[in-house]
Amino acid sequence: MPIAATIRPNLYKDSVALMRVSQRVLDEPGVKRATLLMGTPANKAMLAEAGLMLTELERAAPADLMIVVEAESALSIDSAQRAIQNMLDAAPATSTAAETPASTPPSLALALARGETAVVAQISVPGAYAGAEALKALKQGMHAFIFSDNVPLAEECALKALAERKQLLVMGPDCGTAILRGVPLGFANVVRRGAIGLVGASGTGLQEVMCRIDALGQGISHAIGTGSRDVYDAVGGATMCAAIDLLAADPATRVIGVVSKPPARVVADKVLQHLSRAGKPSVVLFLGADAARTTWPAQTVAVETLHDAAVAAVGLASGHAVVHSSNDDVDDVVVTRETRALLPSQQFVHGLYSGGTFAIEAQLLWSALGLTVRSNAPIDASGHDQGKRDAHRATDYGADEYTLGRPHPMIDVSTRIEALAAEARDPSVAAVVLDVVLGYGSHPDPAGALGPAIRNARADAARAGRQLPVIAFVCGTEADPQPLSAQQAALRDAGAIVASDSTAAARLAGAIADAAKAMRDRPSSTEVARPAAPAR
């Protein structure tokens, strides 16, 4: 399949804008991949690893935009390149004749010199330059939200040390979401305001918990992302602890919730110490940590799933008892119906996730049932996905190996559409799980785009004599640009089983896998009644 590369000298676009262009050009006939990256050494290395580093790109400087298109024909490439150039050259819309692009201040210092009152700088530049921009923001007394990734760990440590001295926040690097005083940053959902403040080292995990809180009738005071590396030993939970302190001092926040993959031991201890000093009821989800081995502060509730994190936070805010969910909450009627329709060959469930936290939660829930699970983001080294189809799988399609050359799966559903088609052809697949993440920055109609793929997958399996349960859940709210109810209805119309949340979807898939295993292991009535062979 032909590939072509071009360079636009000295043209910077932030990563979100480039993902949008990539997503739109994929709609051009015959286009397989469209990659737009700044010409940094790290981006060139990623292109080389993907086999897309053409000779023409070697001269690209860090300030240059690299454009790579892979398509079915030279004609398709030409059409895609014209579409990309048109989108890149499109002038930004202005609301009045007096406003021009030149009116935008070229630096933070000039913006503040004009009397701007902003207190947060949102940074989305190549990782090599993000640290310098964040440093400027901190020196100007501003909090920094760093959407950029590929920022060196040493720079993150230095920035967060400075922020601690200045009593500021550095959210990120690679911070996907935040809501501050109702203002969304990055990928965020439209949730009601309320008394629950959240801190998260997990982007989709933070989104899922805040959306479940909204669905349960409570609201969010602030949702502060930290970036996933914040809970590393080297970083020391600097932003997480500072965010807890800010929420403790915030009169609008009555309950504090923490959502994270397991932090380093020393970081976990620091976080719990800050929660203890906060003096407010709190909920902690260290996803995959052994809660029984931790000493929790008196007002802290430890939970094990995203669902329970939201339920516990709402319970504390409303004064209700906190009730933990369990496998007993799974609908046995659905499990029996779907399991009885499976063939003996259908053994494994596969989660096709756009959020890494969803993949981790599924692994934990399935492993708790005694199921062997593999993943490209394994909870332990023994579960690394080696391409074998000999176990249950939870795949994070937001990982680098799937997003190079494509937008993130929250924006571009094509990667998971291809994966779903492959699952339908696999006689060992017993069920598929899909997440659909709504909100600012996400695909404008993800369920509408996935619907035909779900129908086709189920039809392909049916033609091969198999039933294929597709379990889906939607992370979003009714107030999102893509309304929750409309997205759920589109999934149901396509034949999907729509679960209420990520935890319910993973538990249902696990129950189907467990029941299918029990059916295979149970002797048939014929085998039970078969007489012993006569002695010779």
Coordinates of C-alpha atoms in Angstrom, one line a residue:
M1 CA 0.0 0.0 0.0
P2 CA 1.6 3.3 -1.0
I3 CA 2.8 5.8 1.6
A4 CA 3.8 9.5 1.0
A5 CA 5.3 12.0 3.3
T6 CA 5.5 15.8 3.3
I7 CA 6.8 18.6 5.6
R8 CA 5.2 21.9 6.5
P9 CA 8.1 24.0 7.7
N10 CA 7.6 26.1 10.9
L11 CA 3.9 25.2 11.3
Y12 CA 3.0 24.3 14.9
K13 CA -0.4 22.7 15.8
D14 CA -1.2 21.3 19.2
S15 CA -1.8 17.5 19.5
V16 CA -5.5 17.8 19.8
A17 CA -5.8 19.8 16.6
L18 CA -3.6 17.3 14.8
M19 CA -5.7 14.4 16.0
R20 CA -8.8 16.1 14.7
V21 CA -7.2 16.6 11.3
S22 CA -6.1 12.9 11.2
Q23 CA -9.6 11.8 12.2
R24 CA -11.3 13.9 9.5
V25 CA -8.9 12.8 6.7
L26 CA -9.6 9.1 7.5
D27 CA -13.0 9.7 6.0
E28 CA -11.4 10.3 2.6
P29 CA -11.8 7.3 0.2
G30 CA -9.1 4.7 0.4
V31 CA -7.1 6.3 3.3
K32 CA -5.7 3.7 5.7
R33 CA -3.6 5.9 8.0
A34 CA -2.9 9.7 8.4
T35 CA -0.2 10.8 10.8
L36 CA 0.6 14.4 11.7
L37 CA 3.4 14.9 14.1
M38 CA 5.9 17.6 15.0
G39 CA 9.5 16.8 13.8
T40 CA 11.0 16.1 17.2
P41 CA 13.5 13.2 17.6
A42 CA 11.0 11.3 19.8
N43 CA 8.3 11.5 17.1
K44 CA 10.8 10.5 14.4
A45 CA 11.7 7.5 16.5
M46 CA 8.1 6.5 16.8
L47 CA 7.6 6.8 13.1
A48 CA 10.7 4.6 12.5
E49 CA 9.3 2.0 14.9
A50 CA 6.1 1.9 12.9
G51 CA 7.9 1.7 9.5
L52 CA 6.6 5.2 8.5
M53 CA 9.9 7.2 8.8
L54 CA 10.4 8.0 5.1
T55 CA 13.6 9.6 3.8
E56 CA 11.8 12.8 3.1
L57 CA 11.2 13.3 6.8
E58 CA 14.8 13.1 7.9
R59 CA 15.4 16.9 7.4
A60 CA 12.3 17.9 9.5
A61 CA 13.2 20.2 12.4
P62 CA 11.3 20.1 15.7
A63 CA 9.3 23.2 14.6
D64 CA 8.2 21.5 11.4
L65 CA 5.1 19.5 10.9
M66 CA 5.5 16.0 9.4
I67 CA 2.6 14.6 7.4
V68 CA 2.4 10.9 6.5
V69 CA -0.5 9.4 4.5
E70 CA -1.0 5.7 3.7
A71 CA -3.7 4.9 1.2
E72 CA -4.9 2.4 -1.4
S73 CA -3.6 4.4 -4.4
A74 CA -1.6 7.5 -5.4
L75 CA -4.9 9.2 -6.3
S76 CA -6.2 8.6 -2.7
I77 CA -3.0 10.0 -1.3
D78 CA -3.2 13.1 -3.4
S79 CA -6.8 13.7 -2.3
A80 CA -6.0 13.2 1.3
Q81 CA -3.0 15.5 1.2
R82 CA -5.1 18.3 -0.4
A83 CA -7.7 17.8 2.4
I84 CA -5.0 18.0 5.0
Q85 CA -3.5 21.2 3.5
N86 CA -7.0 22.8 3.4
M87 CA -7.7 22.0 7.0
L88 CA -4.3 23.2 8.2
D89 CA -4.6 26.5 6.1
A90 CA -8.2 27.2 7.2
A91 CA -8.3 30.5 9.0
P92 CA -9.7 30.4 12.6
A93 CA -13.2 31.8 13.0
T94 CA -13.5 35.2 14.6
S95 CA -16.6 36.6 16.3
T96 CA -16.2 40.2 15.2
A97 CA -14.4 42.1 12.5
A98 CA -12.1 43.7 15.0
E99 CA -10.7 40.3 16.1
T100 CA -7.9 38.9 14.1
P101 CA -5.4 36.0 14.7
A102 CA -2.8 38.7 15.4
S103 CA -4.7 39.8 18.5
T104 CA -3.8 36.5 20.2
P105 CA -0.8 37.2 22.5
P106 CA 2.2 35.2 21.5
S107 CA 3.3 34.4 25.1
L108 CA 2.0 33.9 28.6
A109 CA 3.9 37.0 29.8
L110 CA 2.3 39.2 27.1
A111 CA -1.1 37.8 27.9
L112 CA -0.8 38.6 31.6
A113 CA 0.7 42.1 30.7
R114 CA -2.6 42.9 28.9
G115 CA -4.4 42.4 32.2
E116 CA -5.6 38.9 31.7
T117 CA -6.8 37.2 34.9
A118 CA -6.2 33.6 34.0
V119 CA -4.8 31.4 36.8
V120 CA -4.3 28.2 34.8
A121 CA -2.1 27.7 31.7
Q122 CA -3.2 24.8 29.4
I123 CA -0.1 23.5 27.6
S124 CA -0.3 21.2 24.5
V125 CA 3.0 21.5 22.7
P126 CA 5.6 18.9 21.8
G127 CA 7.0 17.2 24.9
A128 CA 10.4 18.6 24.3
Y129 CA 9.1 22.1 24.9
A130 CA 6.3 21.5 27.3
G131 CA 8.5 21.7 30.4
A132 CA 9.8 25.2 29.4
E133 CA 6.3 26.5 28.9
A134 CA 5.1 25.0 32.2
L135 CA 8.1 26.7 33.9
K136 CA 7.0 30.0 32.5
A137 CA 3.5 29.5 33.8
L138 CA 4.7 28.6 37.3
K139 CA 7.0 31.6 37.4
Q140 CA 4.0 33.8 36.5
G141 CA 2.1 32.3 39.5
M142 CA -0.2 30.1 37.3
H143 CA -1.2 26.5 37.7
A144 CA -0.1 24.3 34.7
F145 CA -2.3 21.8 32.9
I146 CA 0.1 19.8 30.7
F147 CA -1.7 17.8 28.1
S148 CA 1.6 17.0 26.3
D149 CA 3.3 13.7 26.7
N150 CA 6.9 12.6 26.2
V151 CA 8.1 15.1 28.9
P152 CA 11.3 13.8 30.6
L153 CA 10.6 12.4 34.1
A154 CA 13.4 14.6 35.5
E155 CA 11.6 17.7 34.2
E156 CA 8.4 16.6 35.7
C157 CA 10.1 16.2 39.1
A158 CA 11.7 19.7 38.8
L159 CA 8.4 21.4 37.8
K160 CA 6.5 19.7 40.6
A161 CA 9.2 20.6 43.2
L162 CA 8.9 24.3 42.1
A163 CA 5.1 24.1 42.1
E164 CA 5.2 22.8 45.7
R165 CA 7.3 25.7 46.8
K166 CA 4.9 28.2 45.1
Q167 CA 1.8 26.3 46.3
L168 CA 0.7 25.7 42.7
L169 CA -0.5 22.6 40.8
V170 CA 1.2 20.9 37.9
M171 CA -1.4 18.7 36.3
G172 CA 0.4 16.3 34.1
P173 CA 2.4 15.7 31.9
D174 CA 0.1 13.5 29.9
C175 CA -2.9 14.8 31.8
G176 CA -6.0 13.9 29.9
T177 CA -8.7 15.5 31.9
A178 CA -9.6 18.0 34.6
I179 CA -12.5 20.2 35.7
L180 CA -11.7 23.3 37.8
R181 CA -14.6 25.3 39.1
G182 CA -16.8 23.8 36.4
V183 CA -14.4 24.6 33.6
P184 CA -13.4 21.5 31.6
L185 CA -9.8 20.9 30.4
G186 CA -8.7 18.3 28.0
F187 CA -11.1 15.4 27.6
A188 CA -13.8 16.1 30.1
N189 CA -17.5 15.5 30.6
V190 CA -20.3 17.9 31.4
V191 CA -21.2 17.1 35.0
R192 CA -23.2 18.9 37.6
R193 CA -21.5 21.0 40.2
G194 CA -21.5 19.7 43.7
A195 CA -19.7 18.8 46.9
I196 CA -17.4 16.0 45.8
G197 CA -13.8 16.8 44.9
L198 CA -11.8 14.2 42.9
V199 CA -8.1 13.7 42.3
G200 CA -7.0 11.2 39.7
A201 CA -3.8 9.7 38.3
S202 CA -6.0 8.1 35.7
G203 CA -7.8 10.0 32.9
T204 CA -10.6 7.6 31.9
G205 CA -10.9 6.4 35.5
L206 CA -11.5 10.0 36.6
Q207 CA -14.1 10.5 33.9
E208 CA -15.9 7.3 34.7
V209 CA -16.1 8.2 38.4
M210 CA -17.3 11.7 37.9
C211 CA -20.0 10.5 35.4
R212 CA -21.2 7.9 37.8
I213 CA -21.5 10.5 40.5
D214 CA -23.5 12.7 38.2
A215 CA -25.8 9.8 37.4
L216 CA -26.3 9.1 41.1
G217 CA -27.5 12.7 41.6
Q218 CA -24.5 14.3 43.1
G219 CA -22.0 16.7 41.6
I220 CA -18.3 17.7 41.4
S221 CA -16.6 20.7 42.9
H222 CA -13.3 20.0 41.1
A223 CA -11.7 17.0 39.3
I224 CA -7.9 17.4 39.3
G225 CA -5.8 15.2 37.1
T226 CA -2.2 14.6 38.1
G227 CA -0.7 12.6 35.2
S228 CA -0.1 8.9 35.6
R229 CA 3.6 9.3 36.7
D230 CA 2.7 11.4 39.7
V231 CA 2.3 8.3 41.8
Y232 CA 5.8 7.0 40.9
D233 CA 8.3 6.9 43.7
A234 CA 10.5 9.5 41.9
V235 CA 7.7 12.1 41.7
G236 CA 6.4 11.3 45.1
G237 CA 2.7 12.1 44.5
A238 CA 3.5 15.8 44.6
T239 CA 0.4 16.9 42.7
M240 CA -1.9 14.4 44.3
C241 CA -1.0 15.5 47.8
A242 CA -1.2 19.2 46.8
A243 CA -4.6 18.7 45.2
I244 CA -5.9 16.9 48.4
D245 CA -4.7 19.9 50.4
L246 CA -6.5 22.3 48.1
L247 CA -9.7 20.3 48.3
A248 CA -9.3 20.2 52.1
A249 CA -9.2 24.0 52.2
D250 CA -12.1 24.4 49.7
P251 CA -15.4 25.2 51.4
A252 CA -17.4 23.8 48.5
T253 CA -15.8 20.4 48.8
R254 CA -17.3 18.1 51.5
V255 CA -16.0 14.7 50.3
I256 CA -12.6 13.9 48.6
G257 CA -12.2 11.0 46.2
V258 CA -8.8 9.6 45.0
V259 CA -8.6 7.4 41.8
S260 CA -5.3 5.8 40.8
K261 CA -3.5 2.7 39.7
P262 CA -1.4 1.4 42.6
P263 CA 1.0 4.1 43.7
A264 CA 4.5 3.4 45.1
R265 CA 4.4 2.4 48.7
V266 CA 5.9 5.6 50.0
V267 CA 3.4 7.6 47.8
A268 CA 0.4 5.7 49.1
D269 CA 1.5 6.5 52.7
K270 CA 1.9 10.2 51.9
V271 CA -1.5 10.4 50.2
L272 CA -3.2 8.7 53.2
Q273 CA -1.4 11.1 55.6
H274 CA -2.7 14.1 53.6
L275 CA -6.2 12.7 53.6
S276 CA -6.0 12.1 57.4
R277 CA -5.0 15.8 57.9
A278 CA -7.7 17.0 55.5
G279 CA -10.4 16.1 58.1
K280 CA -13.0 15.4 55.5
P281 CA -14.7 12.1 54.5
S282 CA -12.7 10.5 51.7
V283 CA -12.9 7.6 49.2
V284 CA -9.7 5.9 47.9
L285 CA -9.4 3.6 44.9
F286 CA -5.9 2.3 44.4
L287 CA -6.9 0.0 41.6
G288 CA -5.3 -3.4 42.1
A289 CA -3.8 -2.6 45.6
D290 CA -4.4 -4.9 48.5
A291 CA -6.8 -2.9 50.6
A292 CA -6.6 -5.4 53.4
R293 CA -2.9 -4.7 54.0
T294 CA -3.3 -1.0 54.3
T295 CA -4.1 1.0 57.4
W296 CA -6.8 3.5 56.4
P297 CA -7.5 6.9 58.1
A298 CA -10.7 6.9 60.2
Q299 CA -12.8 8.8 57.7
T300 CA -11.6 7.0 54.6
V301 CA -13.5 4.3 52.7
A302 CA -11.3 2.0 50.6
V303 CA -12.9 0.6 47.4
E304 CA -11.8 -1.8 44.7
T305 CA -13.8 -0.7 41.6
L306 CA -14.7 2.5 39.7
H307 CA -18.4 1.9 40.4
D308 CA -17.8 1.6 44.1
A309 CA -15.6 4.7 44.2
A310 CA -18.6 6.7 42.8
V311 CA -21.2 5.0 45.1
A312 CA -19.0 5.5 48.2
A313 CA -18.4 9.2 47.4
V314 CA -22.1 9.8 46.9
G315 CA -23.0 7.9 50.0
L316 CA -20.6 10.0 52.1
A317 CA -21.8 13.3 50.5
S318 CA -25.5 12.4 51.2
G319 CA -25.1 10.7 54.5
H320 CA -26.2 7.3 53.3
A321 CA -24.6 3.9 54.1
V322 CA -21.8 2.9 51.7
V323 CA -22.7 -0.4 50.0
H324 CA -20.0 -2.2 48.0
S325 CA -21.0 -4.0 44.8
S326 CA -20.1 -7.6 44.1
N327 CA -20.4 -10.4 41.5
D328 CA -23.9 -11.1 43.0
D329 CA -25.1 -7.9 41.2
V330 CA -24.7 -9.6 37.8
D331 CA -28.0 -10.4 36.1
D332 CA -28.1 -14.2 36.1
V333 CA -30.9 -14.3 33.5
V334 CA -28.7 -12.5 31.0
V335 CA -25.7 -14.7 31.8
T336 CA -27.7 -17.9 31.4
R337 CA -29.3 -16.7 28.1
E338 CA -26.0 -15.7 26.6
T339 CA -24.0 -18.7 27.8
R340 CA -26.5 -21.3 26.6
A341 CA -26.1 -19.9 23.1
L342 CA -22.3 -20.4 23.0
L343 CA -20.5 -23.2 21.3
P344 CA -18.0 -25.3 23.2
S345 CA -15.2 -23.6 21.2
Q346 CA -16.2 -20.2 22.5
Q347 CA -14.1 -19.8 25.7
F348 CA -12.6 -16.3 25.9
V349 CA -13.8 -12.8 26.5
H350 CA -12.0 -9.8 25.0
G351 CA -12.2 -6.2 26.2
L352 CA -11.5 -3.7 23.4
Y353 CA -11.0 -0.6 25.5
S354 CA -10.1 3.0 24.7
G355 CA -9.2 3.6 28.3
G356 CA -6.3 1.9 30.0
T357 CA -8.0 2.0 33.5
F358 CA -10.9 0.1 32.1
A359 CA -8.5 -2.6 30.9
I360 CA -6.9 -2.8 34.3
E361 CA -10.2 -3.0 36.1
A362 CA -11.4 -5.8 33.8
Q363 CA -8.2 -7.8 34.4
L364 CA -8.6 -7.5 38.2
L365 CA -12.3 -8.6 38.1
W366 CA -11.7 -11.5 35.7
S367 CA -8.6 -12.7 37.6
A368 CA -10.6 -12.7 40.8
L369 CA -12.8 -15.3 39.1
G370 CA -9.8 -17.5 38.5
L371 CA -9.6 -16.6 34.8
T372 CA -6.3 -16.3 33.1
V373 CA -6.1 -12.8 31.5
R374 CA -3.6 -11.3 29.1
S375 CA -3.2 -7.6 28.2
N376 CA -0.8 -5.1 26.6
A377 CA -1.1 -3.3 29.9
P378 CA -0.9 -6.2 32.3
I379 CA -1.4 -6.0 36.0
D380 CA 1.6 -8.3 36.4
A381 CA 4.4 -9.5 34.1
S382 CA 2.9 -13.0 33.7
G383 CA -0.2 -11.5 32.0
H384 CA 1.6 -9.8 29.1
D385 CA -0.2 -10.2 25.8
Q386 CA 2.1 -12.1 23.4
G387 CA -0.4 -12.3 20.6
K388 CA -1.6 -15.8 21.7
R389 CA -5.3 -16.4 21.7
D390 CA -5.2 -18.8 24.7
A391 CA -6.6 -16.6 27.4
H392 CA -9.1 -13.8 28.2
R393 CA -7.8 -10.5 27.0
A394 CA -8.2 -6.8 28.0
T395 CA -6.6 -4.6 25.4
D396 CA -5.9 -0.8 25.8
Y397 CA -6.2 0.6 22.3
G398 CA -5.1 4.0 23.7
A399 CA -1.6 2.6 24.2
D400 CA 1.2 4.0 22.0
E401 CA 1.4 0.9 19.8
Y402 CA -2.1 1.6 18.6
T403 CA -2.2 5.4 18.4
L404 CA 0.9 5.9 16.3
G405 CA -0.3 7.0 12.9
R406 CA -3.9 7.3 14.2
P407 CA -5.8 9.5 16.6
H408 CA -6.7 8.3 20.1
P409 CA -9.5 5.7 20.0
M410 CA -11.7 8.2 21.9
I411 CA -11.6 10.2 18.7
D412 CA -11.1 7.6 16.1
V413 CA -13.1 4.3 16.4
S414 CA -11.6 2.7 13.3
T415 CA -8.9 0.6 15.2
R416 CA -11.6 -1.0 17.4
I417 CA -13.9 -1.5 14.4
E418 CA -11.1 -3.6 12.8
A419 CA -10.5 -5.5 16.0
L420 CA -14.2 -6.2 16.4
A421 CA -14.3 -7.7 12.9
A422 CA -11.4 -9.9 13.8
E423 CA -13.1 -11.1 17.0
A424 CA -16.2 -12.1 15.1
R425 CA -14.1 -14.4 12.9
D426 CA -12.4 -16.0 15.9
P427 CA -14.3 -19.2 17.0
S428 CA -12.7 -19.0 20.5
V429 CA -14.3 -15.6 21.4
A430 CA -17.3 -15.9 23.8
A431 CA -18.0 -12.2 24.3
V432 CA -16.6 -8.7 23.5
V433 CA -16.6 -5.7 25.7
L434 CA -16.5 -2.1 24.3
D435 CA -16.3 1.2 26.1
V436 CA -17.7 4.4 24.6
V437 CA -16.3 7.6 26.1
L438 CA -18.2 10.9 25.6
G439 CA -17.4 14.5 26.3
Y440 CA -15.4 17.4 24.9
G441 CA -12.8 16.3 22.4
S442 CA -14.2 12.8 21.9
H443 CA -15.8 11.5 18.7
P444 CA -19.0 13.4 17.9
D445 CA -21.1 10.2 17.6
P446 CA -19.0 7.2 18.8
A447 CA -22.0 4.8 19.2
G448 CA -23.3 5.8 15.8
A449 CA -19.9 4.9 14.3
L450 CA -19.6 1.6 16.2
G451 CA -23.2 0.5 15.6
P452 CA -22.7 -0.8 12.0
A453 CA -19.5 -2.6 13.1
I454 CA -21.4 -4.3 16.0
R455 CA -24.2 -5.4 13.6
N456 CA -21.7 -6.7 11.1
A457 CA -19.7 -8.6 13.7
R458 CA -22.7 -10.3 15.1
A459 CA -24.0 -11.2 11.6
D460 CA -20.5 -12.6 10.6
A461 CA -20.5 -14.8 13.7
A462 CA -24.1 -15.9 13.1
R463 CA -23.2 -17.0 9.5
A464 CA -20.5 -19.2 11.1
G465 CA -23.1 -20.7 13.4
R466 CA -22.1 -18.7 16.5
Q467 CA -23.7 -16.2 18.8
L468 CA -21.5 -13.2 19.7
P469 CA -22.5 -11.2 22.8
V470 CA -21.2 -7.6 22.5
I471 CA -21.3 -5.9 25.9
A472 CA -20.9 -2.1 25.9
F473 CA -21.0 0.7 28.4
V474 CA -21.0 4.5 27.9
C475 CA -18.9 6.8 30.0
G476 CA -20.7 10.1 29.8
T477 CA -23.7 12.2 30.9
E478 CA -26.9 13.4 29.4
A479 CA -25.5 17.0 29.2
D480 CA -22.4 15.9 27.1
P481 CA -22.2 17.0 23.4
Q482 CA -23.2 13.4 22.6
P483 CA -26.1 12.8 25.0
L484 CA -25.8 9.6 27.1
S485 CA -29.3 8.2 26.3
A486 CA -28.9 8.6 22.6
Q487 CA -25.6 6.8 22.6
Q488 CA -27.0 4.0 24.7
A489 CA -30.0 3.7 22.4
A490 CA -27.7 3.5 19.3
L491 CA -25.8 0.6 20.9
R492 CA -28.9 -1.3 21.9
D493 CA -30.3 -0.8 18.3
A494 CA -27.1 -2.4 17.0
G495 CA -27.7 -5.5 19.2
A496 CA -25.3 -4.7 22.1
I497 CA -26.0 -5.5 25.7
V498 CA -25.6 -2.1 27.4
A499 CA -24.3 -2.2 30.9
S500 CA -24.6 0.7 33.3
D501 CA -20.9 1.3 33.8
S502 CA -17.4 -0.2 33.4
T503 CA -17.6 -2.4 36.4
A504 CA -20.9 -3.9 35.5
A505 CA -19.7 -4.6 31.9
A506 CA -16.5 -6.3 33.1
R507 CA -18.4 -8.4 35.7
L508 CA -21.0 -9.5 33.1
A509 CA -18.3 -10.6 30.7
G510 CA -16.5 -12.4 33.4
A511 CA -19.7 -14.1 34.5
I512 CA -20.3 -15.3 31.0
A513 CA -16.8 -16.6 30.7
D514 CA -17.0 -18.4 34.1
A515 CA -20.4 -19.9 33.3
A516 CA -19.1 -21.1 29.9
K517 CA -16.2 -22.8 31.6
A518 CA -18.5 -24.5 34.0
M519 CA -20.6 -25.8 31.2
R520 CA -17.6 -27.2 29.4
D521 CA -16.3 -28.8 32.5
R522 CA -19.7 -30.3 33.4
P523 CA -20.2 -33.9 32.2
S524 CA -23.1 -34.3 29.8
S525 CA -26.1 -36.4 30.8
T526 CA -25.1 -38.9 28.2
E527 CA -21.6 -39.2 29.7
V528 CA -23.1 -39.6 33.2
A529 CA -25.4 -42.4 32.1
R530 CA -22.9 -44.2 29.9
P531 CA -22.4 -47.8 31.3
A532 CA -18.9 -49.1 31.9
A533 CA -17.3 -51.1 29.1
P534 CA -17.5 -54.9 29.5
A535 CA -14.3 -56.6 30.8
R536 CA -12.3 -58.4 28.1

